[in-house]
CSV table of C-alpha atoms and ligand atoms in Angstrom, one decimal:
chain,number,residue,atom,x,y,z
A,1,MET,CA,0.0,0.0,0.0
A,2,LYS,CA,2.8,2.4,0.9
A,3,LEU,CA,4.7,1.2,-2.2
A,4,ASP,CA,1.8,2.0,-4.5
A,5,ALA,CA,1.4,5.4,-3.0
A,6,ALA,CA,5.1,6.2,-3.2
A,7,ILE,CA,5.2,5.2,-6.8
A,8,ALA,CA,2.1,7.3,-7.6
A,9,TYR,CA,3.8,10.4,-6.1
A,10,ALA,CA,7.0,9.7,-8.1
A,11,ARG,CA,4.9,9.4,-11.3
A,12,HIS,CA,3.5,12.9,-10.7
A,13,GLY,CA,7.1,14.2,-10.7
A,14,ILE,CA,7.4,14.5,-6.9
A,15,PRO,CA,10.8,13.4,-5.5
A,16,VAL,CA,10.2,10.8,-2.9
A,17,LEU,CA,12.4,9.7,0.0
A,18,PRO,CA,11.9,6.7,2.4
A,19,VAL,CA,11.6,7.9,6.0
A,20,HIS,CA,11.8,6.0,9.3
A,21,THR,CA,8.7,4.4,10.7
A,22,PRO,CA,7.3,4.7,14.3
A,23,ASP,CA,6.3,1.4,15.9
A,24,LEU,CA,3.1,0.9,17.9
A,25,GLY,CA,4.8,2.0,21.1
A,26,GLY,CA,5.9,5.3,19.4
A,27,SER,CA,9.6,4.4,19.2
A,28,CYS,CA,11.5,4.8,15.9
A,29,SER,CA,12.8,2.2,13.3
A,30,CYS,CA,16.2,3.9,13.5
A,31,GLY,CA,16.6,2.1,16.8
A,32,ARG,CA,18.0,5.1,18.7
A,33,PRO,CA,16.4,5.2,22.2
A,34,ASP,CA,16.8,9.0,22.3
A,35,CYS,CA,15.4,9.6,18.8
A,36,ASP,CA,13.4,12.8,19.1
A,37,ARG,CA,11.8,12.7,15.6
A,38,PRO,CA,10.4,9.2,15.6
A,39,GLY,CA,9.1,8.3,12.2
A,40,LYS,CA,10.0,11.6,10.7
A,41,HIS,CA,13.7,11.5,9.6
A,42,PRO,CA,15.0,10.0,6.3
A,43,ARG,CA,16.3,6.5,6.1
A,44,LEU,CA,18.9,7.3,3.5
A,45,ARG,CA,22.4,8.4,4.4
A,46,HIS,CA,22.2,11.7,2.4
A,47,GLY,CA,18.6,12.3,3.3
A,48,LEU,CA,16.8,14.8,1.1
A,49,ARG,CA,19.5,15.0,-1.5
A,50,GLU,CA,18.7,11.4,-2.5
A,51,ALA,CA,15.0,11.9,-3.0
A,52,SER,CA,14.0,10.5,-6.3
A,53,ALA,CA,11.1,10.7,-8.7
A,54,ASP,CA,12.3,7.6,-10.6
A,55,PRO,CA,9.6,4.9,-10.1
A,56,HIS,CA,12.3,2.1,-10.3
A,57,THR,CA,14.3,3.7,-7.5
A,58,VAL,CA,11.2,4.2,-5.4
A,59,HIS,CA,10.2,0.6,-6.1
A,60,LYS,CA,13.6,-0.6,-4.9
A,61,TRP,CA,13.4,1.4,-1.7
A,62,TRP,CA,9.9,0.2,-0.7
A,63,SER,CA,10.8,-3.4,-1.6
A,64,ARG,CA,13.6,-3.1,1.0
A,65,TRP,CA,11.5,-1.2,3.6
A,66,PRO,CA,7.8,-1.9,2.8
A,67,ASP,CA,6.7,0.0,5.9
A,68,ALA,CA,8.8,3.1,5.3
A,69,ASN,CA,7.0,6.4,5.8
A,70,ILE,CA,6.8,8.4,2.6
A,71,GLY,CA,8.7,11.7,2.5
A,72,LEU,CA,8.1,14.1,-0.4
A,73,ARG,CA,10.6,16.8,-1.3
A,74,THR,CA,8.9,20.2,-1.5
A,75,GLY,CA,9.9,23.0,-3.8
A,76,VAL,CA,9.9,20.9,-6.9
A,77,ALA,CA,6.3,19.9,-7.8
A,78,MET,CA,4.6,21.5,-4.8
A,79,ASP,CA,5.1,23.6,-1.7
A,80,VAL,CA,3.2,22.9,1.5
A,81,ALA,CA,1.8,25.1,4.3
A,82,ASP,CA,2.4,22.9,7.4
A,83,VAL,CA,-0.2,23.8,10.1
A,84,ASP,CA,0.7,22.0,13.3
A,85,SER,CA,-1.9,23.2,15.7
A,86,LEU,CA,-5.4,24.7,16.1
A,87,GLU,CA,-3.6,28.0,16.8
A,88,GLY,CA,-2.0,27.7,13.3
A,89,TRP,CA,-5.4,26.9,11.7
A,90,HIS,CA,-7.0,30.0,13.2
A,91,GLY,CA,-3.9,32.1,12.3
A,92,LEU,CA,-4.0,31.0,8.7
A,93,ARG,CA,-7.8,31.6,8.6
A,94,HIS,CA,-7.2,35.1,9.9
A,95,VAL,CA,-4.5,35.9,7.4
A,96,LEU,CA,-6.8,34.6,4.6
A,97,ASP,CA,-9.8,36.7,5.8
A,98,GLY,CA,-11.7,33.6,6.8
A,99,ALA,CA,-11.3,31.6,3.6
A,100,MET,CA,-9.3,28.4,4.0
A,101,PRO,CA,-7.3,27.2,1.0
A,102,GLN,CA,-9.5,25.1,-1.4
A,103,GLY,CA,-6.8,22.9,-2.8
A,104,PRO,CA,-5.3,19.6,-1.7
A,105,GLN,CA,-5.4,19.0,2.1
A,106,VAL,CA,-3.9,16.4,4.3
A,107,ARG,CA,-4.8,15.6,7.9
A,108,THR,CA,-1.4,14.8,9.5
A,109,GLY,CA,-1.0,12.0,12.0
A,110,GLY,CA,-0.1,14.6,14.6
A,111,GLY,CA,-3.4,16.3,14.3
A,112,GLY,CA,-2.3,19.1,12.0
A,113,TRP,CA,-3.0,20.0,8.4
A,114,HIS,CA,-0.9,20.2,5.2
A,115,PHE,CA,-2.1,22.5,2.4
A,116,TRP,CA,-0.5,21.9,-1.0
A,117,PHE,CA,0.3,24.7,-3.5
A,118,SER,CA,2.2,25.1,-6.7
A,119,PRO,CA,5.9,26.0,-5.8
A,120,LEU,CA,6.6,29.6,-4.9
A,121,GLY,CA,10.4,29.3,-5.3
A,122,TYR,CA,11.2,30.2,-1.7
A,123,GLY,CA,13.0,28.0,0.8
A,124,ASN,CA,11.5,26.7,4.1
A,125,ARG,CA,10.1,29.3,6.4
A,126,VAL,CA,9.6,28.4,10.0
A,127,HIS,CA,6.7,30.2,11.9
A,128,VAL,CA,5.4,32.1,8.9
A,129,ILE,CA,2.6,32.7,11.4
A,130,PRO,CA,2.5,31.0,14.8
A,131,GLY,CA,1.7,27.3,14.2
A,132,VAL,CA,2.4,27.5,10.5
A,133,ASP,CA,5.6,26.5,8.7
A,134,TRP,CA,6.2,26.8,5.0
A,135,ARG,CA,7.9,23.9,3.3
A,136,GLY,CA,9.5,25.0,0.1
A,137,ASP,CA,12.8,24.5,-1.7
A,138,GLY,CA,15.0,22.2,0.4
A,139,GLY,CA,12.2,20.8,2.6
A,140,TYR,CA,10.1,17.7,2.8
A,141,VAL,CA,6.8,16.6,4.2
A,142,LEU,CA,5.3,13.3,5.1
A,143,ALA,CA,2.5,12.2,2.9
A,144,PRO,CA,-0.4,9.7,3.2
A,145,PRO,CA,-0.5,6.9,4.2
A,146,SER,CA,2.5,7.6,6.5
A,147,ARG,CA,2.1,6.7,10.1
A,148,HIS,CA,2.7,9.1,13.0
A,149,ALA,CA,4.3,8.2,16.3
A,150,SER,CA,0.9,8.7,17.9
A,151,GLY,CA,-0.4,5.7,15.9
A,152,THR,CA,-2.6,7.6,13.5
A,153,THR,CA,-2.1,7.8,9.8
A,154,TYR,CA,-1.8,10.8,7.4
A,155,TYR,CA,-4.8,10.9,5.1
A,156,TRP,CA,-6.2,13.0,2.3
A,157,VAL,CA,-9.1,15.3,3.1
A,158,VAL,CA,-9.0,16.8,-0.4
A,159,ARG,CA,-6.9,14.8,-3.0
A,160,PRO,CA,-4.5,16.7,-5.3
A,161,GLY,CA,-5.7,17.6,-8.8
A,162,ILE,CA,-3.8,19.3,-11.6
A,163,PRO,CA,-2.9,22.1,-11.6
A,164,LEU,CA,-2.2,22.8,-8.0
A,165,PRO,CA,-3.6,26.1,-6.7
A,166,SER,CA,-1.3,29.1,-6.2
A,167,ALA,CA,-0.6,30.2,-2.7
A,168,PRO,CA,-2.9,33.0,-1.6
A,169,ALA,CA,-1.3,36.4,-2.0
A,170,ALA,CA,-1.6,37.3,1.7
A,171,LEU,CA,0.4,34.1,2.6
A,172,GLU,CA,3.0,34.7,-0.1
A,173,GLU,CA,3.6,38.2,1.3
A,174,LEU,CA,4.5,36.7,4.6
A,175,ILE,CA,6.7,34.0,3.1
A,176,ALA,CA,8.5,36.5,0.8
A,177,GLY,CA,9.4,39.1,3.4
A,178,PRO,CA,10.8,40.7,5.3
A,179,GLU,CA,14.3,39.8,4.0
A,180,PRO,CA,16.6,38.1,6.5
A,181,PRO,CA,19.2,40.5,8.0
A,182,GLN,CA,21.9,41.3,5.5
A,183,SER,CA,25.6,41.2,6.2
A,184,THR,CA,27.0,44.7,6.7
A,185,THR,CA,30.6,43.8,5.8
A,186,ALA,CA,32.4,45.7,3.1
A,187,LEU,CA,32.7,42.5,1.0
A,188,GLY,CA,29.2,43.0,-0.3
A,189,SER,CA,26.7,40.7,-1.9
A,190,ALA,CA,28.9,39.5,-4.8
A,191,THR,CA,31.0,37.6,-2.3
A,192,ILE,CA,28.0,36.3,-0.5
A,193,ALA,CA,26.4,35.1,-3.7
A,194,HIS,CA,29.6,33.3,-4.6
A,195,PRO,CA,31.3,32.3,-1.4
A,196,ASP,CA,34.9,31.5,-2.1
A,197,ARG,CA,36.0,27.9,-2.3
A,198,TYR,CA,37.2,27.7,1.3
A,199,ALA,CA,33.9,28.9,2.7
A,200,ALA,CA,31.9,26.6,0.4
A,201,VAL,CA,34.0,23.6,1.4
A,202,ALA,CA,33.7,24.5,5.1
A,203,LEU,CA,29.9,24.7,4.8
A,204,GLU,CA,29.8,21.3,3.1
A,205,THR,CA,32.1,19.7,5.6
A,206,GLU,CA,30.4,21.0,8.6
A,207,THR,CA,26.9,20.1,7.4
A,208,GLU,CA,28.0,16.6,6.6
A,209,ARG,CA,29.5,16.3,10.1
A,210,VAL,CA,26.2,17.4,11.6
A,211,ALA,CA,24.1,15.2,9.5
A,212,HIS,CA,26.1,12.1,10.5
A,213,ALA,CA,26.8,12.9,14.1
A,214,PRO,CA,26.2,9.8,16.3
A,215,ALA,CA,23.5,10.0,18.9
A,216,GLY,CA,24.8,11.6,22.1
A,217,SER,CA,27.1,14.0,20.3
A,218,ARG,CA,24.6,15.6,17.8
A,219,ASN,CA,24.0,18.8,19.7
A,220,ASP,CA,27.6,19.3,20.5
A,221,THR,CA,28.6,18.7,16.8
A,222,LEU,CA,25.9,21.2,15.7
A,223,ASN,CA,27.2,23.8,18.2
A,224,ARG,CA,30.8,23.4,16.9
A,225,ALA,CA,29.7,23.6,13.3
A,226,ALA,CA,27.6,26.7,14.0
A,227,PHE,CA,30.5,28.3,15.8
A,228,ALA,CA,32.9,27.6,13.0
A,229,LEU,CA,30.6,28.8,10.3
A,230,GLY,CA,29.6,31.9,12.4
A,231,ARG,CA,33.2,33.0,12.1
A,232,LEU,CA,33.0,32.8,8.3
A,233,ILE,CA,29.7,34.8,8.4
A,234,GLY,CA,31.5,37.4,10.5
A,235,ALA,CA,34.2,37.5,7.8
A,236,GLY,CA,31.6,38.1,5.1
A,237,LEU,CA,32.3,34.8,3.4
A,238,LEU,CA,29.0,33.1,4.0
A,239,GLU,CA,25.5,34.3,4.2
A,240,GLU,CA,23.7,33.7,7.5
A,241,GLY,CA,20.4,32.6,6.0
A,242,LEU,CA,22.1,30.0,3.8
A,243,VAL,CA,24.2,28.6,6.8
A,244,THR,CA,21.1,28.5,9.0
A,245,ARG,CA,19.1,26.6,6.3
A,246,GLU,CA,21.9,24.1,5.7
A,247,LEU,CA,22.6,23.4,9.3
A,248,THR,CA,18.9,23.1,10.1
A,249,ALA,CA,18.4,20.5,7.3
A,250,ALA,CA,21.5,18.6,8.5
A,251,ALA,CA,20.4,18.6,12.1
A,252,ALA,CA,17.0,17.3,10.9
A,253,TRP,CA,18.6,14.4,9.1
A,254,SER,CA,20.6,13.5,12.2
A,255,GLY,CA,17.4,13.3,14.2
A,256,LEU,CA,17.9,16.3,16.4
A,257,GLY,CA,14.7,18.1,17.6
A,258,ARG,CA,13.7,21.4,16.1
A,259,THR,CA,13.6,23.4,19.3
A,260,GLU,CA,17.1,22.3,20.3
A,261,THR,CA,18.3,22.9,16.7
A,262,VAL,CA,17.1,26.4,16.5
A,263,ARG,CA,18.5,27.3,19.9
A,264,THR,CA,21.9,25.7,19.2
A,265,ILE,CA,22.4,27.2,15.8
A,266,ARG,CA,21.5,30.7,17.0
A,267,SER,CA,23.9,30.6,20.0
A,268,GLY,CA,26.7,28.9,18.0
A,269,LEU,CA,26.5,31.4,15.1
A,270,SER,CA,26.5,34.4,17.3
A,271,ALA,CA,29.4,33.1,19.4
A,272,GLY,CA,31.3,32.5,16.2
A,273,ARG,CA,30.7,36.0,14.9
A,274,LEU,CA,31.8,37.5,18.3
A,275,PHE,CA,35.0,35.4,18.3
A,276,ARG,CA,36.0,36.9,15.0
A,277,CYS,CA,35.3,40.4,16.4
A,278,ARG,CA,38.0,39.9,19.0
A,279,GLY,CA,40.6,40.5,16.4
A,280,VAL,CA,39.0,43.6,14.9
A,281,THR,CA,37.8,45.4,17.9
A,282,ALA,CA,37.8,48.8,16.2
A,283,GLY,CA,34.4,49.4,14.6
A,284,CYS,CA,33.1,46.0,15.7
A,285,GLY,CA,30.5,47.6,18.0
A,286,ARG,CA,30.2,44.5,20.2
A,287,ARG,CA,31.2,44.0,23.8
A,288,TRP,CA,34.6,42.6,23.1
B,1,LIG,ZN1,14.5,7.8,14.6
């Protein structure tokens, strides 16, 4: 049943990835006793980057793991408004002047809702409004008939048709802006758009390290990576939004919880930036 569904998504051009499965007791097929995202993180070593819309590849994966939850990469064939609470539902309704989206709608196993739209071209946005995250380029969602750790199953309230609806303008406005804070270094946006090779390699190395950190050292690894990359942000070699997105995705693959991830990245990055300021006290404007 999951195999058929996974292949159907792939045939509609949606990159699919096999995700771990929660058992009836709520623990995770990854086997880590401290897994804090049971049934929600990818089974593949390279996670999202291995997502595939090739039906043969998908068939191979679900033959190997027939019970794997179905992850769908967003930002390719669809974007998703991920509403995780009643607060989010009411917030979205408020933003949309009382009219909920008419397109495809999933009831999630966790008691939330997913609304599908044609891709907007933006990346993930956490807390677009309280209780609502946007899953765009570089993100993924679980899809029916995946199972949630609570024991319930994701199901369609409104099945997708073609074409998908556009995101409502009021929602797009929130997703599009305001712009994340820009670096104020003299190096300018050309450097930021094309980080030099050292910075690019550092970003790749650190995110790999975070993605594959063994249980028990994940938060520490994330903190060190954020600190190291924060120094490069301070030097104007990397853009903060990009680093935050990459580290967040890597932490998610490793199984680290979202709250801890956000907190650790924030403190690691700012410590890294401050460290760099120590050497250039003049004009730094920070407490060093
Ligand atoms: Zn797990």
